Short mmCIF file of C-alpha atoms in Angstrom, two decimals:
data_model
loop_
_atom_site.label_atom_id
_atom_site.label_comp_id
_atom_site.label_asym_id
_atom_site.label_seq_id
_atom_site.Cartn_x
_atom_site.Cartn_y
_atom_site.Cartn_z
CA MET A 162 82.74 133.47 92.13
CA THR A 163 79.57 132.35 93.10
CA SER A 164 78.17 128.95 91.96
CA THR A 165 74.63 127.13 91.94
CA VAL A 166 74.01 124.96 94.61
CA ARG A 167 74.45 121.37 92.52
CA GLY A 168 73.52 117.76 93.74
CA LYS A 169 75.85 115.18 94.92
CA PRO A 170 78.24 114.01 92.57
CA LYS A 171 78.01 109.90 91.39
CA SER A 172 80.87 109.92 92.53
CA GLY A 173 80.74 110.92 95.28
CA ARG A 174 83.27 112.99 95.36
CA THR A 175 82.04 116.17 98.02
CA TRP A 176 85.33 118.08 98.39
CA LYS A 177 86.42 118.20 94.60
CA ASP A 178 85.06 121.74 92.76
CA VAL A 179 84.21 122.08 89.70
CA ARG A 180 85.93 123.35 87.29
CA THR A 181 85.23 126.38 84.65
CA ALA A 182 88.35 126.29 82.34
CA LYS A 183 89.66 123.67 80.58
CA HIS A 184 93.56 122.26 81.56
CA SER A 185 95.25 123.30 78.24
CA ALA A 186 93.61 126.60 78.83
CA MET A 187 94.82 127.20 82.78
CA LYS A 188 97.88 128.72 82.54
CA LYS A 189 101.48 127.52 82.90
CA ASP A 190 104.62 128.83 84.12
CA LYS A 191 107.80 126.69 82.94
CA GLY A 192 109.81 124.47 85.56
CA LEU A 193 113.34 125.68 87.34
CA HIS A 194 115.59 124.96 85.03
CA THR A 195 118.99 124.41 86.22
CA ALA A 196 121.97 125.77 84.20
CA PHE A 197 124.35 123.61 82.10
CA HIS A 198 126.93 123.59 83.93
CA ILE A 199 125.34 123.41 87.11
CA ARG A 200 122.96 120.12 85.50
CA ARG A 201 127.17 118.87 84.02
CA LYS A 202 128.16 119.03 87.78
CA ILE A 203 126.21 117.32 89.46
CA GLU A 204 126.06 114.33 86.82
CA GLU A 205 129.50 113.88 87.24
CA GLN A 206 129.03 114.00 91.20
CA VAL A 207 126.40 111.54 90.72
CA LYS A 208 129.02 109.02 88.39
CA GLN A 209 132.04 109.62 91.15
CA ILE A 210 129.74 107.80 93.10
CA ARG A 211 128.39 105.16 91.18
CA ASN A 212 132.20 104.04 90.45
CA ALA A 213 133.61 104.86 93.49
CA SER A 214 130.68 102.47 95.04
CA LEU A 215 131.02 99.78 92.17
CA GLU A 216 134.75 100.55 92.94
CA ARG A 217 133.56 99.36 96.75
CA LYS A 218 131.57 96.33 95.23
CA LYS A 219 133.72 94.46 93.37
CA ALA A 220 136.17 94.98 96.33
CA LYS A 221 134.05 92.36 98.87
CA ASP A 222 133.13 90.43 96.39
CA GLU A 223 136.60 89.90 95.17
CA LEU A 224 137.67 89.30 99.57
CA LYS A 225 134.78 87.14 99.51
CA ARG A 226 135.96 84.75 96.29
CA ALA A 227 139.50 84.64 98.08
CA LYS A 228 138.09 83.57 101.46
CA ARG A 229 135.20 80.71 99.57
CA LEU A 230 138.79 79.89 98.45
CA LYS A 231 140.31 79.35 101.23
CA GLU A 232 137.81 77.64 103.18
CA GLU A 233 138.14 75.01 100.11
CA GLU A 234 141.20 74.72 99.99
CA LYS A 235 141.31 75.06 104.65
CA ARG A 236 138.69 71.60 103.09
CA LYS A 237 139.85 69.35 101.17
CA ARG A 238 143.44 69.90 103.38
CA LYS A 239 141.44 68.52 106.36
CA LEU A 240 139.63 65.56 104.53
CA GLU A 241 143.42 65.00 103.07
CA ASN A 242 144.64 64.81 106.56
CA GLU A 243 141.46 62.40 107.84
CA ARG A 244 142.24 59.48 105.02
CA ARG A 245 145.61 60.03 105.32
CA SER A 246 145.18 58.92 109.48
CA GLU A 247 143.46 56.49 108.31
CA ILE A 248 145.51 54.28 106.91
CA VAL A 249 147.22 52.37 109.94
CA VAL A 250 150.16 50.88 109.05
CA PRO A 251 150.37 47.52 110.64
CA HIS A 252 153.93 46.72 113.12
CA GLU A 253 154.87 43.43 113.20
CA ASP A 254 156.96 42.91 116.44
CA SER A 255 159.40 39.39 115.04
#
């Protein structure tokens, strides 16, 4: 392929070759295709992984919720105990 000497391209990209054929005229090959049953197997594995991840997330959220409720109860009891200890019954000596 002998190309004629050309000037500097307007864009400055001297490393780009000049196309001699249209994109639609270039030979195209089919991409890699996996068999249908293999795709279904992969999809099923992805579903299982996604479900397992969702279950772990739900369990973690439930643990967080239980911990938060426990801390709230503890805080309420502590406040109640502090209020109870503030009340001083005067003891009269007779």
